[in-house]
């Protein structure tokens, strides 16, 4: 079983749609959770950290369910510029900042 | 105002010919990481430095080595590249090793092995 699992997609949605991505992680001792965005042939960039209480940044909402080891990302009012791969990232507990990346979910927003 | 710089952006090498990828940072961060990302796969950590302390991941092949001559620079050496080593190589930095410390990625070097 992979440490971080995501639906690879692609998700093809029209502009203005709401889309949700899910992610599960296997190590219950993980403490930090993130969503990164990666454009085609570019480096990953931090989109947002994910907290137990849930957090929102504009059109983006992230949720964490520790009991289910489940992380979600909701994008409202999708824009063409949201087209990218979204990587679910979890820290690997054990004394240093090791990040475990999911393989990503690809989003394509069309006019 | 680039923060993490990788050179070259594209590298072509021949099977078995050693190659060195370069990473530099202007952030004065203590920690530097090297990741390998193959097409449609997750970035995979190869190793990292905390200051001068080198930490190799258990499953990183011996073919991959690294050097960090000073705080700003870190190199990835691939001694004998195979076809399976073709990938994007990403360098990242963070200020410390805490689990909440953000990692900043460079633009990557895309390696082709002929």
PDB file of C-alpha atoms in Angstrom, chain A residues 31-32 34 36 38 40-46 49 87 91 95-104, chain B residues 33 35 37 40-43 45 48 57 88 90 94 96-103 105-107 110:
ATOM      1  CA  UNK A  31       1.577  15.371  11.975  1.00  0.00           C
ATOM      2  CA  UNK A  32       1.707  17.778   9.055  1.00  0.00           C
ATOM      3  CA  UNK A  34      -0.215  19.919   2.772  1.00  0.00           C
ATOM      4  CA  UNK A  36       0.938  21.330  -3.361  1.00  0.00           C
ATOM      5  CA  UNK A  38       2.353  21.322  -9.803  1.00  0.00           C
ATOM      6  CA  UNK A  40       3.059  20.700 -16.256  1.00  0.00           C
ATOM      7  CA  UNK A  41       6.859  20.297 -16.294  1.00  0.00           C
ATOM      8  CA  UNK A  42       7.275  22.705 -13.384  1.00  0.00           C
ATOM      9  CA  UNK A  43       8.200  22.318  -9.731  1.00  0.00           C
ATOM     10  CA  UNK A  44       5.659  21.683  -6.952  1.00  0.00           C
ATOM     11  CA  UNK A  45       4.526  24.799  -5.114  1.00  0.00           C
ATOM     12  CA  UNK A  46       2.843  24.907  -1.740  1.00  0.00           C
ATOM     13  CA  UNK A  49      -1.236  23.573   4.758  1.00  0.00           C
ATOM     14  CA  UNK A  87      -0.308  16.766  -4.850  1.00  0.00           C
ATOM     15  CA  UNK A  91       5.173  14.477   6.625  1.00  0.00           C
ATOM     16  CA  UNK A  95      12.750  13.402  13.439  1.00  0.00           C
ATOM     17  CA  UNK A  96      13.214  15.356  10.266  1.00  0.00           C
ATOM     18  CA  UNK A  97      11.152  17.107   7.647  1.00  0.00           C
ATOM     19  CA  UNK A  98      10.624  14.232   5.252  1.00  0.00           C
ATOM     20  CA  UNK A  99       7.656  14.748   2.975  1.00  0.00           C
ATOM     21  CA  UNK A 100       5.787  11.912   1.340  1.00  0.00           C
ATOM     22  CA  UNK A 101       4.041  12.949  -1.846  1.00  0.00           C
ATOM     23  CA  UNK A 102       1.027  11.428  -3.467  1.00  0.00           C
ATOM     24  CA  UNK A 103       1.229  10.927  -7.203  1.00  0.00           C
ATOM     25  CA  UNK A 104      -1.212  13.774  -7.725  1.00  0.00           C
TER      26      UNK A 104
ATOM     27  CA  UNK B  33      16.892  18.027  -0.399  1.00  0.00           C
ATOM     28  CA  UNK B  35      14.044  14.488  -5.132  1.00  0.00           C
ATOM     29  CA  UNK B  37      10.243  12.615 -10.055  1.00  0.00           C
ATOM     30  CA  UNK B  40       3.161  10.916 -13.676  1.00  0.00           C
ATOM     31  CA  UNK B  41       4.711   9.804 -10.390  1.00  0.00           C
ATOM     32  CA  UNK B  42       5.202  11.414  -7.016  1.00  0.00           C
ATOM     33  CA  UNK B  43       8.460  13.165  -6.179  1.00  0.00           C
ATOM     34  CA  UNK B  45      13.218  11.854  -1.746  1.00  0.00           C
ATOM     35  CA  UNK B  48      19.007  15.500   2.249  1.00  0.00           C
ATOM     36  CA  UNK B  57      17.204   7.389   2.101  1.00  0.00           C
ATOM     37  CA  UNK B  88      12.999  15.393 -13.300  1.00  0.00           C
ATOM     38  CA  UNK B  90      14.097  18.589  -7.937  1.00  0.00           C
ATOM     39  CA  UNK B  94      13.876  24.446   4.205  1.00  0.00           C
ATOM     40  CA  UNK B  96      15.042  23.664   9.544  1.00  0.00           C
ATOM     41  CA  UNK B  97      13.965  20.081   9.939  1.00  0.00           C
ATOM     42  CA  UNK B  98      10.705  20.731  11.698  1.00  0.00           C
ATOM     43  CA  UNK B  99       7.650  19.102  10.193  1.00  0.00           C
ATOM     44  CA  UNK B 100       5.974  22.459   9.667  1.00  0.00           C
ATOM     45  CA  UNK B 101       8.911  24.071   7.885  1.00  0.00           C
ATOM     46  CA  UNK B 102       7.958  24.817   4.310  1.00  0.00           C
ATOM     47  CA  UNK B 103      10.089  23.285   1.590  1.00  0.00           C
ATOM     48  CA  UNK B 105      11.509  23.856  -4.630  1.00  0.00           C
ATOM     49  CA  UNK B 106      13.749  24.822  -7.481  1.00  0.00           C
ATOM     50  CA  UNK B 107      12.485  24.591 -11.082  1.00  0.00           C
ATOM     51  CA  UNK B 110      15.022  17.307 -16.587  1.00  0.00           C
TER      52      UNK B 110
END
